[in-house]
mmCIF file of C-alpha atoms and ligand atoms in Angstrom:
data_model
loop_
_atom_site.group_PDB
_atom_site.id
_atom_site.type_symbol
_atom_site.label_atom_id
_atom_site.label_comp_id
_atom_site.label_asym_id
_atom_site.label_seq_id
_atom_site.Cartn_x
_atom_site.Cartn_y
_atom_site.Cartn_z
ATOM 1 C CA MET A 1 220.297 -74.497 -181.831
ATOM 2 C CA GLU A 2 220.252 -75.797 -185.461
ATOM 3 C CA SER A 3 223.222 -73.627 -186.783
ATOM 4 C CA ASN A 4 225.934 -72.192 -184.712
ATOM 5 C CA CYS A 5 224.804 -68.545 -185.672
ATOM 6 C CA PHE A 6 222.360 -66.198 -184.118
ATOM 7 C CA VAL A 7 220.725 -64.395 -186.980
ATOM 8 C CA SER A 8 217.129 -64.319 -186.091
ATOM 9 C CA ILE A 9 215.021 -65.165 -183.047
ATOM 10 C CA ALA A 10 212.794 -67.141 -185.420
ATOM 11 C CA ASP A 11 215.604 -69.783 -185.727
ATOM 12 C CA CYS A 12 215.334 -70.417 -182.024
ATOM 13 C CA SER A 13 212.871 -73.159 -180.585
ATOM 14 C CA LYS A 14 211.129 -72.530 -177.258
ATOM 15 C CA ASP A 15 213.617 -75.012 -175.738
ATOM 16 C CA ASP A 16 216.513 -73.015 -177.352
ATOM 17 C CA ILE A 17 215.051 -69.635 -175.596
ATOM 18 C CA LEU A 18 214.499 -71.289 -172.120
ATOM 19 C CA HIS A 19 218.185 -72.899 -172.436
ATOM 20 C CA LEU A 20 219.637 -68.849 -173.230
ATOM 21 C CA ILE A 21 217.300 -67.562 -170.357
ATOM 22 C CA ARG A 22 218.637 -70.286 -167.826
ATOM 23 C CA LYS A 23 222.003 -69.413 -169.244
ATOM 24 C CA ALA A 24 221.827 -65.936 -168.663
ATOM 25 C CA GLU A 25 220.580 -66.312 -165.127
ATOM 26 C CA GLY A 26 223.849 -68.143 -164.381
ATOM 27 C CA PHE A 27 226.077 -65.744 -165.700
ATOM 28 C CA GLU A 28 224.043 -63.065 -163.893
ATOM 29 C CA LYS A 29 224.997 -64.898 -160.561
ATOM 30 C CA ASN A 30 228.692 -65.483 -161.812
ATOM 31 C CA PRO A 31 229.416 -62.985 -164.506
ATOM 32 C CA ASN A 32 233.280 -63.306 -164.357
ATOM 33 C CA GLN A 33 234.601 -66.544 -165.744
ATOM 34 C CA LYS A 34 237.297 -67.713 -168.310
ATOM 35 C CA LEU A 35 235.186 -69.266 -170.832
ATOM 36 C CA LEU A 36 236.620 -67.227 -173.787
ATOM 37 C CA GLU A 37 240.259 -67.361 -172.812
ATOM 38 C CA GLY A 38 242.145 -67.449 -176.299
ATOM 39 C CA LYS A 39 239.198 -66.499 -178.065
ATOM 40 C CA VAL A 40 238.962 -63.231 -180.502
ATOM 41 C CA CYS A 41 235.294 -61.804 -180.706
ATOM 42 C CA ALA A 42 235.151 -59.176 -183.602
ATOM 43 C CA THR A 43 232.242 -56.351 -183.043
ATOM 44 C CA LEU A 44 231.648 -54.835 -186.529
ATOM 45 C CA PHE A 45 229.106 -51.984 -185.986
ATOM 46 C CA PHE A 46 227.976 -50.270 -189.503
ATOM 47 C CA GLU A 47 225.546 -48.337 -187.665
ATOM 48 C CA PRO A 48 225.734 -46.597 -184.210
ATOM 49 C CA SER A 49 225.276 -48.357 -180.963
ATOM 50 C CA THR A 50 225.903 -47.482 -177.328
ATOM 51 C CA ARG A 51 224.399 -50.391 -175.442
ATOM 52 C CA THR A 52 224.626 -53.354 -177.892
ATOM 53 C CA ARG A 53 228.259 -52.932 -178.802
ATOM 54 C CA LEU A 54 229.208 -52.196 -175.236
ATOM 55 C CA SER A 55 227.356 -54.989 -173.528
ATOM 56 C CA PHE A 56 228.518 -57.379 -176.058
ATOM 57 C CA GLU A 57 232.237 -56.097 -175.503
ATOM 58 C CA THR A 58 231.730 -56.278 -171.592
ATOM 59 C CA ALA A 59 230.129 -59.978 -172.036
ATOM 60 C CA VAL A 60 233.059 -60.883 -173.848
ATOM 61 C CA SER A 61 235.943 -59.155 -171.411
ATOM 62 C CA ARG A 62 234.133 -60.592 -168.255
ATOM 63 C CA LEU A 63 234.577 -64.046 -170.025
ATOM 64 C CA SER A 64 238.258 -63.526 -170.369
ATOM 65 C CA GLY A 65 238.078 -63.050 -174.213
ATOM 66 C CA ARG A 66 239.608 -60.235 -176.453
ATOM 67 C CA VAL A 67 237.742 -58.012 -178.822
ATOM 68 C CA ILE A 68 238.674 -56.520 -182.195
ATOM 69 C CA GLY A 69 236.184 -54.238 -184.290
ATOM 70 C CA PHE A 70 234.937 -50.979 -185.077
ATOM 71 C CA SER A 71 232.206 -48.924 -184.187
ATOM 72 C CA ASP A 72 232.410 -46.484 -187.247
ATOM 73 C CA ALA A 73 232.479 -47.955 -190.580
ATOM 74 C CA ALA A 74 233.740 -44.698 -191.800
ATOM 75 C CA THR A 75 236.933 -45.709 -190.479
ATOM 76 C CA THR A 76 237.302 -48.941 -192.365
ATOM 77 C CA SER A 77 238.054 -49.782 -195.881
ATOM 78 C CA SER A 78 234.263 -50.053 -196.596
ATOM 79 C CA SER A 79 234.589 -46.250 -197.035
ATOM 80 C CA LYS A 80 237.081 -47.261 -199.691
ATOM 81 C CA GLY A 81 234.532 -49.358 -201.313
ATOM 82 C CA GLU A 82 235.259 -52.584 -200.189
ATOM 83 C CA THR A 83 232.273 -54.636 -199.998
ATOM 84 C CA LEU A 84 230.461 -56.507 -197.077
ATOM 85 C CA LYS A 85 231.500 -59.896 -198.584
ATOM 86 C CA ASP A 86 235.013 -58.936 -198.567
ATOM 87 C CA THR A 87 234.871 -57.396 -195.017
ATOM 88 C CA ILE A 88 233.390 -60.655 -193.295
ATOM 89 C CA LYS A 89 235.729 -63.181 -195.169
ATOM 90 C CA MET A 90 238.700 -60.868 -193.826
ATOM 91 C CA VAL A 91 237.453 -60.673 -190.437
ATOM 92 C CA GLY A 92 236.647 -64.641 -190.588
ATOM 93 C CA ASN A 93 240.178 -65.140 -190.793
ATOM 94 C CA TYR A 94 241.121 -63.218 -187.709
ATOM 95 C CA ALA A 95 238.345 -63.837 -185.365
ATOM 96 C CA ASP A 96 236.334 -66.789 -183.655
ATOM 97 C CA VAL A 97 233.020 -65.164 -183.678
ATOM 98 C CA ILE A 98 231.605 -62.031 -185.734
ATOM 99 C CA ILE A 99 229.125 -59.730 -183.880
ATOM 100 C CA MET A 100 227.769 -57.394 -186.399
ATOM 101 C CA ARG A 101 225.045 -54.484 -186.850
ATOM 102 C CA HIS A 102 224.425 -53.448 -190.195
ATOM 103 C CA TYR A 103 221.891 -51.282 -191.625
ATOM 104 C CA LEU A 104 220.674 -53.592 -194.531
ATOM 105 C CA GLU A 105 217.894 -56.018 -193.670
ATOM 106 C CA GLY A 106 219.261 -59.549 -194.105
ATOM 107 C CA ALA A 107 223.159 -58.286 -193.741
ATOM 108 C CA ALA A 108 223.681 -60.863 -190.763
ATOM 109 C CA ARG A 109 221.959 -63.834 -192.695
ATOM 110 C CA TYR A 110 224.127 -62.876 -195.788
ATOM 111 C CA ALA A 111 227.254 -62.738 -193.493
ATOM 112 C CA SER A 112 226.472 -66.268 -192.204
ATOM 113 C CA GLU A 113 226.609 -67.625 -195.813
ATOM 114 C CA ILE A 114 230.038 -66.233 -196.299
ATOM 115 C CA THR A 115 232.055 -67.554 -193.429
ATOM 116 C CA ASN A 116 232.222 -70.441 -191.300
ATOM 117 C CA ILE A 117 232.525 -68.641 -187.889
ATOM 118 C CA PRO A 118 229.483 -67.974 -186.004
ATOM 119 C CA ILE A 119 227.786 -64.643 -186.803
ATOM 120 C CA VAL A 120 225.693 -62.918 -183.925
ATOM 121 C CA ASN A 121 223.389 -60.206 -185.486
ATOM 122 C CA ALA A 122 223.414 -57.126 -183.424
ATOM 123 C CA GLY A 123 220.665 -55.541 -185.544
ATOM 124 C CA ASP A 124 219.929 -55.575 -189.275
ATOM 125 C CA GLY A 125 217.959 -52.665 -190.251
ATOM 126 C CA ALA A 126 214.170 -52.645 -189.488
ATOM 127 C CA ASN A 127 214.449 -56.600 -189.648
ATOM 128 C CA GLN A 128 215.734 -58.207 -186.479
ATOM 129 C CA HIS A 129 217.371 -57.530 -183.137
ATOM 130 C CA PRO A 130 217.748 -61.100 -181.722
ATOM 131 C CA SER A 131 220.074 -60.463 -178.853
ATOM 132 C CA GLN A 132 217.752 -57.633 -177.910
ATOM 133 C CA THR A 133 214.812 -59.903 -177.778
ATOM 134 C CA LEU A 134 216.822 -62.631 -175.437
ATOM 135 C CA LEU A 135 217.829 -59.575 -172.989
ATOM 136 C CA ASP A 136 214.131 -58.426 -173.107
ATOM 137 C CA MET A 137 212.571 -61.935 -172.442
ATOM 138 C CA TYR A 138 214.983 -62.393 -169.696
ATOM 139 C CA SER A 139 213.927 -59.124 -168.158
ATOM 140 C CA ILE A 140 210.255 -60.154 -168.617
ATOM 141 C CA TYR A 141 211.312 -63.628 -166.913
ATOM 142 C CA LYS A 142 213.023 -61.728 -163.883
ATOM 143 C CA THR A 143 210.183 -59.029 -163.203
ATOM 144 C CA GLN A 144 207.117 -61.202 -163.913
ATOM 145 C CA LYS A 145 208.712 -64.622 -162.546
ATOM 146 C CA THR A 146 207.146 -66.348 -165.694
ATOM 147 C CA ILE A 147 207.048 -65.594 -169.728
ATOM 148 C CA ASP A 148 203.664 -67.322 -170.118
ATOM 149 C CA ASN A 149 200.367 -66.182 -170.639
ATOM 150 C CA LEU A 150 201.146 -62.286 -170.304
ATOM 151 C CA THR A 151 199.766 -59.507 -171.936
ATOM 152 C CA ILE A 152 202.414 -57.222 -173.900
ATOM 153 C CA THR A 153 201.679 -53.699 -174.873
ATOM 154 C CA MET A 154 204.030 -52.361 -177.674
ATOM 155 C CA VAL A 155 203.961 -48.609 -178.148
ATOM 156 C CA GLY A 156 205.351 -46.662 -180.901
ATOM 157 C CA ASP A 157 207.326 -47.516 -183.912
ATOM 158 C CA LEU A 158 205.878 -50.750 -184.828
ATOM 159 C CA LYS A 159 206.683 -50.487 -188.612
ATOM 160 C CA TYR A 160 210.230 -49.967 -188.658
ATOM 161 C CA GLY A 161 211.123 -51.208 -184.997
ATOM 162 C CA ARG A 162 213.226 -54.430 -185.265
ATOM 163 C CA THR A 163 213.181 -54.755 -181.302
ATOM 164 C CA VAL A 164 209.342 -55.132 -181.611
ATOM 165 C CA HIS A 165 209.664 -57.572 -184.755
ATOM 166 C CA SER A 166 211.957 -59.567 -182.818
ATOM 167 C CA LEU A 167 210.545 -59.740 -179.280
ATOM 168 C CA LEU A 168 206.725 -60.488 -180.895
ATOM 169 C CA THR A 169 208.716 -63.615 -182.552
ATOM 170 C CA GLY A 170 210.530 -64.881 -179.717
ATOM 171 C CA MET A 171 207.442 -64.530 -176.960
ATOM 172 C CA SER A 172 204.915 -65.982 -179.730
ATOM 173 C CA HIS A 173 206.315 -69.574 -178.038
ATOM 174 C CA PHE A 174 205.062 -68.454 -174.630
ATOM 175 C CA ASN A 175 201.055 -67.792 -175.353
ATOM 176 C CA PRO A 176 201.108 -63.803 -175.277
ATOM 177 C CA THR A 177 198.280 -61.563 -175.723
ATOM 178 C CA TYR A 178 199.616 -58.516 -177.439
ATOM 179 C CA CYS A 179 198.091 -54.868 -177.834
ATOM 180 C CA PHE A 180 199.775 -52.656 -180.546
ATOM 181 C CA VAL A 181 199.767 -49.053 -180.231
ATOM 182 C CA ALA A 182 200.952 -47.072 -183.137
ATOM 183 C CA PRO A 183 199.847 -44.034 -185.571
ATOM 184 C CA GLU A 184 198.409 -45.257 -188.662
ATOM 185 C CA GLU A 185 201.784 -44.334 -190.485
ATOM 186 C CA LEU A 186 203.743 -46.965 -188.101
ATOM 187 C CA ARG A 187 201.532 -49.874 -187.549
ATOM 188 C CA LEU A 188 203.034 -53.026 -187.313
ATOM 189 C CA PRO A 189 203.376 -54.652 -191.115
ATOM 190 C CA ASP A 190 200.965 -57.196 -192.212
ATOM 191 C CA LEU A 191 203.899 -59.848 -192.403
ATOM 192 C CA TYR A 192 203.732 -60.038 -188.514
ATOM 193 C CA LYS A 193 200.177 -59.989 -188.102
ATOM 194 C CA ARG A 194 199.753 -63.001 -190.431
ATOM 195 C CA PHE A 195 202.419 -64.659 -188.399
ATOM 196 C CA LEU A 196 200.482 -64.127 -185.223
ATOM 197 C CA ASP A 197 197.002 -65.204 -187.155
ATOM 198 C CA LYS A 198 198.971 -68.422 -188.062
ATOM 199 C CA LYS A 199 199.874 -69.051 -184.420
ATOM 200 C CA GLY A 200 196.598 -68.269 -183.194
ATOM 201 C CA ILE A 201 197.808 -65.535 -180.941
ATOM 202 C CA GLN A 202 195.437 -62.796 -179.721
ATOM 203 C CA TYR A 203 196.147 -59.181 -180.422
ATOM 204 C CA GLN A 204 194.245 -55.682 -180.425
ATOM 205 C CA GLU A 205 195.586 -52.738 -182.568
ATOM 206 C CA HIS A 206 195.075 -49.051 -181.005
ATOM 207 C CA THR A 207 196.182 -45.649 -182.427
ATOM 208 C CA ASP A 208 195.129 -44.619 -178.685
ATOM 209 C CA PHE A 209 197.431 -44.598 -175.996
ATOM 210 C CA SER A 210 194.674 -44.666 -173.395
ATOM 211 C CA PRO A 211 194.443 -45.636 -169.594
ATOM 212 C CA GLU A 212 192.633 -48.758 -170.527
ATOM 213 C CA VAL A 213 195.383 -49.935 -172.750
ATOM 214 C CA ILE A 214 198.068 -49.503 -169.779
ATOM 215 C CA ASN A 215 195.842 -50.790 -167.177
ATOM 216 C CA GLN A 216 195.311 -54.088 -168.818
ATOM 217 C CA SER A 217 199.002 -54.546 -169.462
ATOM 218 C CA ASP A 218 201.903 -56.770 -167.615
ATOM 219 C CA ILE A 219 204.539 -55.331 -169.916
ATOM 220 C CA LEU A 220 204.573 -51.966 -171.472
ATOM 221 C CA TYR A 221 207.340 -51.941 -174.208
ATOM 222 C CA MET A 222 207.900 -48.403 -175.530
ATOM 223 C CA THR A 223 209.813 -47.654 -178.562
ATOM 224 C CA ARG A 224 211.419 -44.475 -180.054
ATOM 225 C CA VAL A 225 210.170 -43.269 -183.363
ATOM 226 C CA GLN A 226 213.492 -44.004 -185.338
ATOM 227 C CA ARG A 227 214.442 -41.029 -187.575
ATOM 228 C CA GLU A 228 216.966 -42.691 -189.029
ATOM 229 C CA ARG A 229 214.580 -45.393 -190.856
ATOM 230 C CA PHE A 230 212.542 -42.278 -192.557
ATOM 231 C CA THR A 231 213.470 -41.452 -196.243
ATOM 232 C CA ASP A 232 210.852 -38.465 -195.863
ATOM 233 C CA LEU A 233 211.571 -36.287 -192.586
ATOM 234 C CA ILE A 234 208.257 -34.533 -193.017
ATOM 235 C CA GLU A 235 206.588 -37.633 -192.126
ATOM 236 C CA TYR A 236 209.103 -38.241 -189.082
ATOM 237 C CA GLU A 237 208.219 -34.744 -187.930
ATOM 238 C CA LYS A 238 204.180 -35.606 -188.101
ATOM 239 C CA VAL A 239 204.780 -38.819 -185.558
ATOM 240 C CA LYS A 240 207.992 -38.085 -183.615
ATOM 241 C CA ASN A 241 206.027 -36.961 -180.211
ATOM 242 C CA VAL A 242 203.072 -39.090 -180.597
ATOM 243 C CA TYR A 243 203.078 -40.936 -177.574
ATOM 244 C CA VAL A 244 204.881 -39.856 -174.534
ATOM 245 C CA LEU A 245 204.464 -41.950 -171.264
ATOM 246 C CA THR A 246 204.224 -39.785 -168.059
ATOM 247 C CA ASN A 247 204.136 -40.823 -164.299
ATOM 248 C CA SER A 248 200.521 -40.159 -163.993
ATOM 249 C CA MET A 249 199.381 -42.535 -166.586
ATOM 250 C CA LEU A 250 200.659 -45.291 -164.567
ATOM 251 C CA ASN A 251 198.306 -44.399 -161.478
ATOM 252 C CA GLY A 252 195.707 -47.151 -162.398
ATOM 253 C CA SER A 253 198.361 -49.829 -163.855
ATOM 254 C CA LYS A 254 198.627 -53.464 -162.304
ATOM 255 C CA ASP A 255 201.162 -54.041 -159.274
ATOM 256 C CA ASN A 256 203.117 -56.128 -161.652
ATOM 257 C CA LEU A 257 203.683 -54.111 -164.773
ATOM 258 C CA ARG A 258 207.079 -53.143 -165.649
ATOM 259 C CA ILE A 259 207.881 -50.893 -168.519
ATOM 260 C CA LEU A 260 210.690 -52.086 -170.755
ATOM 261 C CA HIS A 261 212.341 -49.866 -173.456
ATOM 262 C CA PRO A 262 215.266 -51.024 -175.668
ATOM 263 C CA LEU A 263 216.799 -47.650 -175.515
ATOM 264 C CA PRO A 264 217.902 -45.098 -176.628
ATOM 265 C CA ARG A 265 214.840 -42.866 -175.464
ATOM 266 C CA VAL A 266 214.192 -39.611 -176.987
ATOM 267 C CA ASN A 267 210.889 -38.290 -175.653
ATOM 268 C CA GLU A 268 208.349 -41.262 -175.579
ATOM 269 C CA ILE A 269 209.355 -41.907 -171.422
ATOM 270 C CA ALA A 270 209.130 -38.576 -169.545
ATOM 271 C CA GLN A 271 211.929 -38.247 -167.083
ATOM 272 C CA ASP A 272 209.466 -38.395 -163.926
ATOM 273 C CA VAL A 273 208.493 -42.057 -164.966
ATOM 274 C CA ASP A 274 212.401 -42.899 -164.117
ATOM 275 C CA ASP A 275 212.040 -43.079 -160.376
ATOM 276 C CA ASN A 276 208.554 -45.398 -160.570
ATOM 277 C CA PRO A 277 209.243 -48.676 -159.263
ATOM 278 C CA LYS A 278 207.783 -50.014 -162.467
ATOM 279 C CA ALA A 279 210.297 -48.302 -164.574
ATOM 280 C CA TYR A 280 212.852 -51.194 -165.379
ATOM 281 C CA TYR A 281 214.657 -50.022 -168.616
ATOM 282 C CA PHE A 282 217.857 -49.334 -167.092
ATOM 283 C CA GLU A 283 217.751 -52.581 -165.408
ATOM 284 C CA GLN A 284 216.838 -54.169 -168.761
ATOM 285 C CA ALA A 285 220.167 -52.835 -170.443
ATOM 286 C CA LYS A 286 222.249 -54.479 -167.843
ATOM 287 C CA ASN A 287 220.548 -57.693 -168.048
ATOM 288 C CA GLY A 288 222.173 -57.281 -171.811
ATOM 289 C CA VAL A 289 225.516 -58.284 -170.569
ATOM 290 C CA PHE A 290 224.254 -61.562 -169.086
ATOM 291 C CA ALA A 291 221.993 -62.450 -172.062
ATOM 292 C CA ARG A 292 225.085 -61.855 -174.552
ATOM 293 C CA GLN A 293 227.076 -63.833 -172.655
ATOM 294 C CA ALA A 294 224.717 -66.580 -172.904
ATOM 295 C CA ILE A 295 224.704 -66.211 -176.692
ATOM 296 C CA ILE A 296 228.286 -65.990 -177.402
ATOM 297 C CA THR A 297 229.208 -69.083 -175.157
ATOM 298 C CA THR A 298 226.321 -71.035 -177.040
ATOM 299 C CA VAL A 299 227.266 -70.174 -180.478
ATOM 300 C CA LEU A 300 230.923 -71.186 -179.660
ATOM 301 C CA ASN A 301 229.469 -74.438 -178.226
ATOM 302 C CA LEU A 302 230.923 -73.379 -174.640
HETATM 303 N N1 CP B 401 218.877 -51.144 -177.567
HETATM 304 C C1 CP B 401 220.024 -50.942 -178.453
HETATM 305 O O1 CP B 401 220.127 -51.396 -179.520
HETATM 306 O O2 CP B 401 220.571 -49.810 -178.278
HETATM 307 P P1 CP B 401 221.803 -49.371 -178.880
HETATM 308 O O3 CP B 401 221.346 -48.991 -180.243
HETATM 309 O O4 CP B 401 222.587 -48.197 -178.003
HETATM 310 O O5 CP B 401 223.019 -50.577 -179.199
#
C-alpha cells in the first residue's frame, strides 16, 4: 500500500487486496503468533461497536500485542470539549497504531494527517468501513473459491451503508455484476453509480426484493436500515422493515449462494434463515479477526 494507513479501500490496489486476503488466510491457519510483542494498539471508538472493536482487540491479543483505548467517548476528555485533533496527537504519543471509529465522514483521513503513526479506519459515518470490506472479501473468496466475475446483490440501506460503499469499491477490481435493492429513500448515491459507470461495471437497481433477484445472485449482502443515520425518525419508521429475508425466499437460489451481513441485524434476516447452510454471517464475523490481523501487521510493516 502507498501509505502506512488503512483509511479507505479506494487507497488499495487490486494487488494490495489480494495480498491482504492471502495474509488473512495465513492468519486463519496460524492465528497465535508473537508479531506484535512490545506493540501498543489504541482502539478509539467514538461510535458503538461490538464486532469491529472486539475482533480488532482479539486480533491484537492473538499476536501478543497490548490494547489501550475506549469504547465510549463519553468517558474521555472529548466530553469536556477536547478536539479530535488533540485526542489523536495525544494517543499518537502513546501507541504504535490507532484503530478508530468516528461518526464524522473523513475523520480517519483527518487523523492520518495529524499523526505519523498508522491510522486504521474502523468506520467513519456513512463513508467507509474498509476493514469490514476486507473481511467481506475474504468471506467471499472462502465461500466462492474466487472473487472474480460474481453477481453480488446488496439489499437495504444503500444510501448510508458504509459497508456497501466500501465493498462495492473493493470488489470493483474483480469484474462483479451488482444488483442493488433499496427503497427510493435509500438508493445508492449517484457518486457511487458514477464510479461504477466510469469503471464499466454492470449494475441493476430494484425496489422489489424479488425471487428473480435472489435466484441470480452468488452473494446476497443484506444490510440494516440504520436508525442512527436518520435526522427525521418518521422517515426511518417508513423504511425500517422494508425488506425481510425469510428461509422460503431461498428455495430457488443457486447452490453456491451465500448470505452475508455485516451485522448487527435487526429484522432484515428472519431467524429461520440462520440454520440454512447458505447463511454465512456468523462465520463472516469470525473472519474479521484474521482480516484485521492482516491489516494491523501490514500497516506496521510486519
Ligand atoms: N459490522 C460492524 O461494524 O459491526 P459493529 O458495529 O458491531 O462493529
